[in-house]
PDB file of C-alpha atoms in Angstrom:
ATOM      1  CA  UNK A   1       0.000   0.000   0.000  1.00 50.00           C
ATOM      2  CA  UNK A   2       0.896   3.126  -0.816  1.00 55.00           C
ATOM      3  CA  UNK A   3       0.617   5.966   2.356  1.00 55.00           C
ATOM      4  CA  UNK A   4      -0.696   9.467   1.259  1.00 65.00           C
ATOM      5  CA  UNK A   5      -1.592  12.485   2.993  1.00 78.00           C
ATOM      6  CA  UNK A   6      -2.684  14.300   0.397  1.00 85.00           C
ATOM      7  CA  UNK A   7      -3.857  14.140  -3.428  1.00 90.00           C
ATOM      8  CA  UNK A   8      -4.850  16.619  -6.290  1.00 93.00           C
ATOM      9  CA  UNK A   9      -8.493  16.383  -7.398  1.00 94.00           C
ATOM     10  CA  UNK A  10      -9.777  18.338  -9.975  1.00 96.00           C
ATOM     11  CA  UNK A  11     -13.469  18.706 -10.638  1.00 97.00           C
ATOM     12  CA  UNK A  12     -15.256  19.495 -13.874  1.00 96.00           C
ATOM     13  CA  UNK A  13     -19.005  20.243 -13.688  1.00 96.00           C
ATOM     14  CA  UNK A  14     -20.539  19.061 -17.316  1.00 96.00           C
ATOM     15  CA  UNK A  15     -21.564  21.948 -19.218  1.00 94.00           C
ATOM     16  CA  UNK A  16     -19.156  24.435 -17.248  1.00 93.00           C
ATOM     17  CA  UNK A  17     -21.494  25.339 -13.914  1.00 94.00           C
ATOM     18  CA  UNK A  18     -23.838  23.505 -11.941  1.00 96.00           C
ATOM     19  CA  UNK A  19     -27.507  25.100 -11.685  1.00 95.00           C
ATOM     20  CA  UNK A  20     -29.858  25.259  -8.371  1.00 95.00           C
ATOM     21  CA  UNK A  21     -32.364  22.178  -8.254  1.00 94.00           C
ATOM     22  CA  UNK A  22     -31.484  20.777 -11.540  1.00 94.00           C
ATOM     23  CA  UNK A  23     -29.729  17.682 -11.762  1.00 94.00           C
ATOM     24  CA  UNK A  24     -26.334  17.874 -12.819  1.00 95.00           C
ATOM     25  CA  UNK A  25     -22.570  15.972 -13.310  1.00 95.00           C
ATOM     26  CA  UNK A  26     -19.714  16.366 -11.601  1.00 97.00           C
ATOM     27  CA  UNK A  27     -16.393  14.869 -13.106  1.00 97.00           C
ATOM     28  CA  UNK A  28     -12.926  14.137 -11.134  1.00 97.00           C
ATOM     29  CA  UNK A  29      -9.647  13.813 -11.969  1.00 96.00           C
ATOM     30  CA  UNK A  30      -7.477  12.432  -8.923  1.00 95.00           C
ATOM     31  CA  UNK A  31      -3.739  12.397  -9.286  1.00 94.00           C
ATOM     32  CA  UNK A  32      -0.947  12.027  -6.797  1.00 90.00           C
ATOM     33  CA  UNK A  33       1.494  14.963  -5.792  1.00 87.00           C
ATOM     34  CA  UNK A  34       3.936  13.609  -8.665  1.00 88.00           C
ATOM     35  CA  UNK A  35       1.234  13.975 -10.936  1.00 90.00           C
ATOM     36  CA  UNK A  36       0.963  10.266 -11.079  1.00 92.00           C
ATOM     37  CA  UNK A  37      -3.173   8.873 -11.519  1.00 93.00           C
ATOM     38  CA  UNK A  38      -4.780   7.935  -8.151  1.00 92.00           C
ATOM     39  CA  UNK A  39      -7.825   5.800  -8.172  1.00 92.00           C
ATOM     40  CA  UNK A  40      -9.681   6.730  -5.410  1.00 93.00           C
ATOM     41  CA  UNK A  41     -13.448   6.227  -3.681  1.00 95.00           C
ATOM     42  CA  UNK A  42     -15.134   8.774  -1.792  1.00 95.00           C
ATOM     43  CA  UNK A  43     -18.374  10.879  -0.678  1.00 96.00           C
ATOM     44  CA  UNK A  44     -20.269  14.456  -1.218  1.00 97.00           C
ATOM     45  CA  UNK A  45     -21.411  15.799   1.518  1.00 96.00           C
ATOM     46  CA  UNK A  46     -23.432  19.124   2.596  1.00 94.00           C
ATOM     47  CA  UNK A  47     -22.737  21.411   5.289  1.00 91.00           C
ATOM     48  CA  UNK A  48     -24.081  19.308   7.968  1.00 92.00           C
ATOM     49  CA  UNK A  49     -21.906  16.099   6.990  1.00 93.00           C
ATOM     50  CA  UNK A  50     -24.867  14.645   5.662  1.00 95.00           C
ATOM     51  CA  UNK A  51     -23.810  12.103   2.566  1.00 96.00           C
ATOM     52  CA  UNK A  52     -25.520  13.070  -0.895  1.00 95.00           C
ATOM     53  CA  UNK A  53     -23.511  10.687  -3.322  1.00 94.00           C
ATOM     54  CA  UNK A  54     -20.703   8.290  -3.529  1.00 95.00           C
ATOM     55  CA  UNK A  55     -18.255   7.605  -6.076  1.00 96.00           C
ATOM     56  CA  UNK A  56     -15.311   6.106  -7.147  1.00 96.00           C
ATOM     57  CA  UNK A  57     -12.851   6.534  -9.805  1.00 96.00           C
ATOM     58  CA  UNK A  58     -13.584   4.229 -13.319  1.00 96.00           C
ATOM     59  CA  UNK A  59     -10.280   4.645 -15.227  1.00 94.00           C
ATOM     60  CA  UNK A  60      -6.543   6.766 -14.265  1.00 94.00           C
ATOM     61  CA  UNK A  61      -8.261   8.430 -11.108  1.00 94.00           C
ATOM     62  CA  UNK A  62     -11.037   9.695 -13.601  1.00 96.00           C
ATOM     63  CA  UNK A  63     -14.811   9.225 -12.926  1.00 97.00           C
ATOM     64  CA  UNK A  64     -18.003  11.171 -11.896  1.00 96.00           C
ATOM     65  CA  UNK A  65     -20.633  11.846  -9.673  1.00 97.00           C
ATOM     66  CA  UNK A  66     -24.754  12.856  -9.971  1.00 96.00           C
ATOM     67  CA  UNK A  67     -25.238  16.277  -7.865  1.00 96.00           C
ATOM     68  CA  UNK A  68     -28.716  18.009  -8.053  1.00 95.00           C
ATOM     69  CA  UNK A  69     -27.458  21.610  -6.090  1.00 95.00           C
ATOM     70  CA  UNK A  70     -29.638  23.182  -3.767  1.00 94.00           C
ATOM     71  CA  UNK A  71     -29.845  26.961  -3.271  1.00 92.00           C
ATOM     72  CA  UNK A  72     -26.596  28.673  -2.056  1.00 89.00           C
ATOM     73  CA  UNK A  73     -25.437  25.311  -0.512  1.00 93.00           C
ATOM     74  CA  UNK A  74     -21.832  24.476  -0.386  1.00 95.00           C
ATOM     75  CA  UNK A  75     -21.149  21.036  -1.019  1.00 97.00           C
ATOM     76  CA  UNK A  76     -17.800  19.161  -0.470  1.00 97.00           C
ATOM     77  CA  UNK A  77     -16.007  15.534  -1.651  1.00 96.00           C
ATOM     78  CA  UNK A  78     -14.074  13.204   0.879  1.00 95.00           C
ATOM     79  CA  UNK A  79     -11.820  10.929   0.271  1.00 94.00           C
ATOM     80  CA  UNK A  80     -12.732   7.370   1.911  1.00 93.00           C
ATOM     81  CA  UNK A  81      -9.899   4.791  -0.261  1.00 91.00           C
ATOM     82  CA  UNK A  82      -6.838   5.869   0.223  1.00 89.00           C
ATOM     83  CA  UNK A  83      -7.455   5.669   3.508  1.00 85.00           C
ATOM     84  CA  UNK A  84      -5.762   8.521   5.702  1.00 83.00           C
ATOM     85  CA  UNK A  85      -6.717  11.406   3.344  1.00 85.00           C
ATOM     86  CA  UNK A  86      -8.089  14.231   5.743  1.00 83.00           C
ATOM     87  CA  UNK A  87      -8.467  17.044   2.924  1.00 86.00           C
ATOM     88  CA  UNK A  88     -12.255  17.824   1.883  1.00 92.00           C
ATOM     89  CA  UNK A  89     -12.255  19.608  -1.360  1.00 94.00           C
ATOM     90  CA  UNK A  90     -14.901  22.095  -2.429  1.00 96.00           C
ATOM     91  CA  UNK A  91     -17.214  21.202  -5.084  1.00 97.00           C
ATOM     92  CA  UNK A  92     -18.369  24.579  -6.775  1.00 96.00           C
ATOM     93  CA  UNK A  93     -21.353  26.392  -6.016  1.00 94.00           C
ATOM     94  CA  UNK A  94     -24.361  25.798  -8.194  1.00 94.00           C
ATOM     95  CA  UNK A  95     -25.959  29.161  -9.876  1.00 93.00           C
ATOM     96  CA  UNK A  96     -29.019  30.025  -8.871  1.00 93.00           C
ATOM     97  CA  UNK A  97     -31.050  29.900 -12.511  1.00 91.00           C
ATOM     98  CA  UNK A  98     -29.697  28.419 -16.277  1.00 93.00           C
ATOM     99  CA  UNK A  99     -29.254  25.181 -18.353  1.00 95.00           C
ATOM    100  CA  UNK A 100     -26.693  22.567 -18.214  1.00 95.00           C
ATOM    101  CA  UNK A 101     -26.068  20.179 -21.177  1.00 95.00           C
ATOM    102  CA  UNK A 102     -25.682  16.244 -20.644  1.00 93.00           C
ATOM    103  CA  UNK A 103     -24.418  13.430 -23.176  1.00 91.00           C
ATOM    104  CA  UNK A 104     -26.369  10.866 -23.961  1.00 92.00           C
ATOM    105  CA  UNK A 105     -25.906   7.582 -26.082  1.00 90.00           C
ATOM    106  CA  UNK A 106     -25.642   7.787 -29.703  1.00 86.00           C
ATOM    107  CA  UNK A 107     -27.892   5.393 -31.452  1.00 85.00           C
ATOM    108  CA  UNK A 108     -26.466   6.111 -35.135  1.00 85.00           C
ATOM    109  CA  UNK A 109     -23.670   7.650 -36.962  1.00 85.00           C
ATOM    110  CA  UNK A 110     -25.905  10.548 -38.876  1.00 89.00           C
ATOM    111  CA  UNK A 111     -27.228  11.632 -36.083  1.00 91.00           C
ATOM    112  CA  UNK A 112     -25.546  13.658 -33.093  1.00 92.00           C
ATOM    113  CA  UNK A 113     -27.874  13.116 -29.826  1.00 93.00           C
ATOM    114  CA  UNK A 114     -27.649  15.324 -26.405  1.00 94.00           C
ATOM    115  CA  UNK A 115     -29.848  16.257 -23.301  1.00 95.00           C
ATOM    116  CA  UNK A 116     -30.548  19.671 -22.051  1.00 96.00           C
ATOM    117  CA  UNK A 117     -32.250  20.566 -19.058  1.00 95.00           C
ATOM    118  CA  UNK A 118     -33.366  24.389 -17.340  1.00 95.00           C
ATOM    119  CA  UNK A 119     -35.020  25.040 -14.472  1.00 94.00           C
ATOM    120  CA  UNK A 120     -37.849  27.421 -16.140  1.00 94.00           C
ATOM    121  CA  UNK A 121     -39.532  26.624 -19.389  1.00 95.00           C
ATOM    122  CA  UNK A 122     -37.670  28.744 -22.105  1.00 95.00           C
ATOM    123  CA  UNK A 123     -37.022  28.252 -26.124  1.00 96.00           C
ATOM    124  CA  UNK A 124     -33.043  27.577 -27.135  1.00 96.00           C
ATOM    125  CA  UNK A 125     -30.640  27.511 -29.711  1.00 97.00           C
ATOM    126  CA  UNK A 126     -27.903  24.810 -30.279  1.00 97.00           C
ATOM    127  CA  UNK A 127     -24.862  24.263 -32.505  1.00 97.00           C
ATOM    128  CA  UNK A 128     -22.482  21.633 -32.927  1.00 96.00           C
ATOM    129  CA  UNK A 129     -19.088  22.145 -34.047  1.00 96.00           C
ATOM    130  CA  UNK A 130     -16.229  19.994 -35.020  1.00 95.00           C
ATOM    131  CA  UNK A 131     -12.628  21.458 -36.114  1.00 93.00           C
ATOM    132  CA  UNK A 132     -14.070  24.777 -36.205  1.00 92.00           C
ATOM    133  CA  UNK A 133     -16.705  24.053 -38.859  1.00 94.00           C
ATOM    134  CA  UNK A 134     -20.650  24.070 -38.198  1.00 95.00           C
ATOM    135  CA  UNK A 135     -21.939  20.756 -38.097  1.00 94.00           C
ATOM    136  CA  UNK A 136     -25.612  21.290 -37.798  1.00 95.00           C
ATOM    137  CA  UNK A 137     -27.953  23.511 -35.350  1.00 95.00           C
ATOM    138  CA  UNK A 138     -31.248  24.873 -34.294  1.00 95.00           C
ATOM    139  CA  UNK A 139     -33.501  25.813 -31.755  1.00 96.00           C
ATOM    140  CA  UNK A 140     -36.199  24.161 -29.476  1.00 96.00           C
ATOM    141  CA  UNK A 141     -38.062  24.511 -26.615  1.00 95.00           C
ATOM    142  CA  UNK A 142     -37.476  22.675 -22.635  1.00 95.00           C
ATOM    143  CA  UNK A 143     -39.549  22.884 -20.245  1.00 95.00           C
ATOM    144  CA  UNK A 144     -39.018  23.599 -16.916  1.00 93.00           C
ATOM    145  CA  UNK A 145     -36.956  20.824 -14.915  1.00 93.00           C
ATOM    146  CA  UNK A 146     -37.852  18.471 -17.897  1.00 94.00           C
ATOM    147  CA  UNK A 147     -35.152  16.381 -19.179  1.00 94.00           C
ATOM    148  CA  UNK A 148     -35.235  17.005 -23.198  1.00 95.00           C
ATOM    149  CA  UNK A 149     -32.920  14.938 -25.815  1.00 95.00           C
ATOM    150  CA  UNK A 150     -31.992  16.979 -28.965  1.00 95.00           C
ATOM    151  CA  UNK A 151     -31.324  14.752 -32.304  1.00 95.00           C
ATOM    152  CA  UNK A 152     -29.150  16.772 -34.555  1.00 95.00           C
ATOM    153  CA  UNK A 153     -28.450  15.498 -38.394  1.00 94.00           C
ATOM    154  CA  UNK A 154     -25.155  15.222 -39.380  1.00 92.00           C
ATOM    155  CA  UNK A 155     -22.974  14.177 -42.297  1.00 89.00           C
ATOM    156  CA  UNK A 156     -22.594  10.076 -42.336  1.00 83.00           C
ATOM    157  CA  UNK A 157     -18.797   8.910 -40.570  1.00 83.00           C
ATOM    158  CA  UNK A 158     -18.141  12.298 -39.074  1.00 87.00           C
ATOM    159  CA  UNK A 159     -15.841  11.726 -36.028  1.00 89.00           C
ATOM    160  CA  UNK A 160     -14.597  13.659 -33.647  1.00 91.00           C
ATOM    161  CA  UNK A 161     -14.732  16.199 -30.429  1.00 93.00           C
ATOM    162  CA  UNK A 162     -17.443  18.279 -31.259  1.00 95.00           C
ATOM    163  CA  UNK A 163     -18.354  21.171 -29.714  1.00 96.00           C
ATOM    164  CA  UNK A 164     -22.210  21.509 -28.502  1.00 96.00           C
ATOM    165  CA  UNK A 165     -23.181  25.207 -27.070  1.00 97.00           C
ATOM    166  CA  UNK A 166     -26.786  25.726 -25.571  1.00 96.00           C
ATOM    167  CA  UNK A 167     -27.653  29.426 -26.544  1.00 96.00           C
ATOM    168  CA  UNK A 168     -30.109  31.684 -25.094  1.00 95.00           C
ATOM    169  CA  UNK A 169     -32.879  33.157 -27.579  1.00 93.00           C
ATOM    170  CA  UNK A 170     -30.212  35.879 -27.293  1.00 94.00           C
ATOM    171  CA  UNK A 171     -27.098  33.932 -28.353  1.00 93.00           C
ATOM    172  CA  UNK A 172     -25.640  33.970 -24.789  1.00 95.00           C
ATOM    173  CA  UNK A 173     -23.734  30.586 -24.554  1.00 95.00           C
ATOM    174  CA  UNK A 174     -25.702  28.866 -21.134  1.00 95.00           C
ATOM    175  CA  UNK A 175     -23.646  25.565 -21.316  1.00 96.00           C
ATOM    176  CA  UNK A 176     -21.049  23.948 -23.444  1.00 96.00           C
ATOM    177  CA  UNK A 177     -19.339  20.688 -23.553  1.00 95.00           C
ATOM    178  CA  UNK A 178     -17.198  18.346 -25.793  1.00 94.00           C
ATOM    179  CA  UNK A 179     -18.654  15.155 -26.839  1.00 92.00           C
ATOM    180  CA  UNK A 180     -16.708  12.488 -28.735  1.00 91.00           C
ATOM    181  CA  UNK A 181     -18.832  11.335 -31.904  1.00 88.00           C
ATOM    182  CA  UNK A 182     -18.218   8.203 -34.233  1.00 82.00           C
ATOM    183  CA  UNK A 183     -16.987   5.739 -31.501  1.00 70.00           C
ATOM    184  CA  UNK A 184     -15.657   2.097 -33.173  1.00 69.00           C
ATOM    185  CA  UNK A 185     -15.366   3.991 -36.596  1.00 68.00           C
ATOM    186  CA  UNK A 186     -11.579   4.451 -36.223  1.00 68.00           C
ATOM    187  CA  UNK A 187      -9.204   3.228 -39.104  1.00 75.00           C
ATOM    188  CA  UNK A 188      -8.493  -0.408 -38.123  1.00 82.00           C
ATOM    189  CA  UNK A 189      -4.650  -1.512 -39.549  1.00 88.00           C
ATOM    190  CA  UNK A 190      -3.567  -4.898 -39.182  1.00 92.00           C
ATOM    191  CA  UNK A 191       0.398  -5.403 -40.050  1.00 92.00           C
ATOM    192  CA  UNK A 192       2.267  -8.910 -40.392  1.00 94.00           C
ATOM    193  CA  UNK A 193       6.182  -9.760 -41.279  1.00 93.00           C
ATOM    194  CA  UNK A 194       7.753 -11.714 -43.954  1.00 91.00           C
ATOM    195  CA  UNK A 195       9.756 -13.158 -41.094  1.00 90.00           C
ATOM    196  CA  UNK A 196       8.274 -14.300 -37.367  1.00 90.00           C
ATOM    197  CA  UNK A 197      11.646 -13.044 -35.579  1.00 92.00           C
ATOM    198  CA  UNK A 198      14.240 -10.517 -36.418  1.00 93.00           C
ATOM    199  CA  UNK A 199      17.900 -10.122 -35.157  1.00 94.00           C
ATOM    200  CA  UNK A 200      19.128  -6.473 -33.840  1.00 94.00           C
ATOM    201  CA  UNK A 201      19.093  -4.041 -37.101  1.00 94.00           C
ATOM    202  CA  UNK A 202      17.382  -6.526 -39.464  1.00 93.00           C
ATOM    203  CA  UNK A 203      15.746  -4.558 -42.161  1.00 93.00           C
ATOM    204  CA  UNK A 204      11.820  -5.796 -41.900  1.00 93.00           C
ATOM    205  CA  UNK A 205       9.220  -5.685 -44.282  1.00 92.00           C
ATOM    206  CA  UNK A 206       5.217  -5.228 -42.931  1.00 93.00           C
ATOM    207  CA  UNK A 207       2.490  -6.023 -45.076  1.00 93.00           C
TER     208      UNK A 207
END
């Protein structure tokens, strides 16, 4: 086992902020002081110690955790596994009205799928961008504290970060986040050798 007193988590809200009463995602990244991955476990908790969520880490220290903020409450994480850890980290405050943006599955590779949800009924605007071209967007309308997924059309065997933005009817960005489309579709390369072992500086020849 390895004994540490301290470790460096960073946390990552999806969409950029958290919003009062609407449910929302916090992700982690835990690393050591050497900047070394740390998979951890641990709990939120409110101001009264009270336990709103567990976690633990998935892959490299890296995971999330479901948070639905309530009004101008601080939350904070703690560190169960590695045991010892005394440091509680602040998760950041939830604002008190807006969207936040979620990823969802994709079902097919022409279409580009993602959730929104706002905590009052309004009508928005969304674009998706990859390598700083416009992919597709358009508006829509939530309503308040309803979950809504958004189906966007998109050229066949685009992959790629792209770039979703939630806009107000007045083209103020309200959430933003990066979601990797075209998943399996990568360029698949299979090499083999004319001979099945090779002495130091052998030329070699891949087919």
């Amino acid at each position: 086992p390895i004994v540490m007193k301290k470790l460096d988590l960073a946390l990552f809200p999806e969409g950029g902020e958290l919003v009062d009463g609407v449910p929302g995602r916090v992700y982690f990244q835990a690393k050591t002081t050497l900047g070394k991955p740390a998979d951890i476990e641990g709990r939120v908790i409110d101001k009264q110690g009270k336990t709103i969520s567990e976690f633990s880490s998935v892959h490299d220290g890296m995971g999330r955790f479901e948070l639905t903020p309530a009004t101008d409450t601080q939350y904070q994480v703690v560190i169960t596994k590695p045991a010892g850890l005394t440091q509680k980290i602040d998760v950041p405050m939830g604002k008190p009205g807006g969207c936040v943006i979620r990823s969802v599955d994709q079902k097919s590779t022409d279409t580009l799928r993602v959730g929104a949800i706002c905590n009052t009924a309004r009508k928005l605007q969304i674009e998706a961008v990859l390598r700083e071209r416009r992919l597709a967007s358009g508006a829509f309308e939530v309503g308040a504290n309803v979950p809504t997924v958004v189906e966007l059309p998109i050229a066949p065997h685009t992959q790629g970060a792209v770039r979703l933005t939630l806009f107000s009817t007045k083209n103020e960005p309200l959430s933003e986040r990066l979601v990797f489309h075209g998943m399996g579709s990568c360029l698949q390369i299979s090499a083999t050798t004319e001979k099945k072992t090779y002495s130091p500086r052998d030329p070699v020849k891949l087919k």
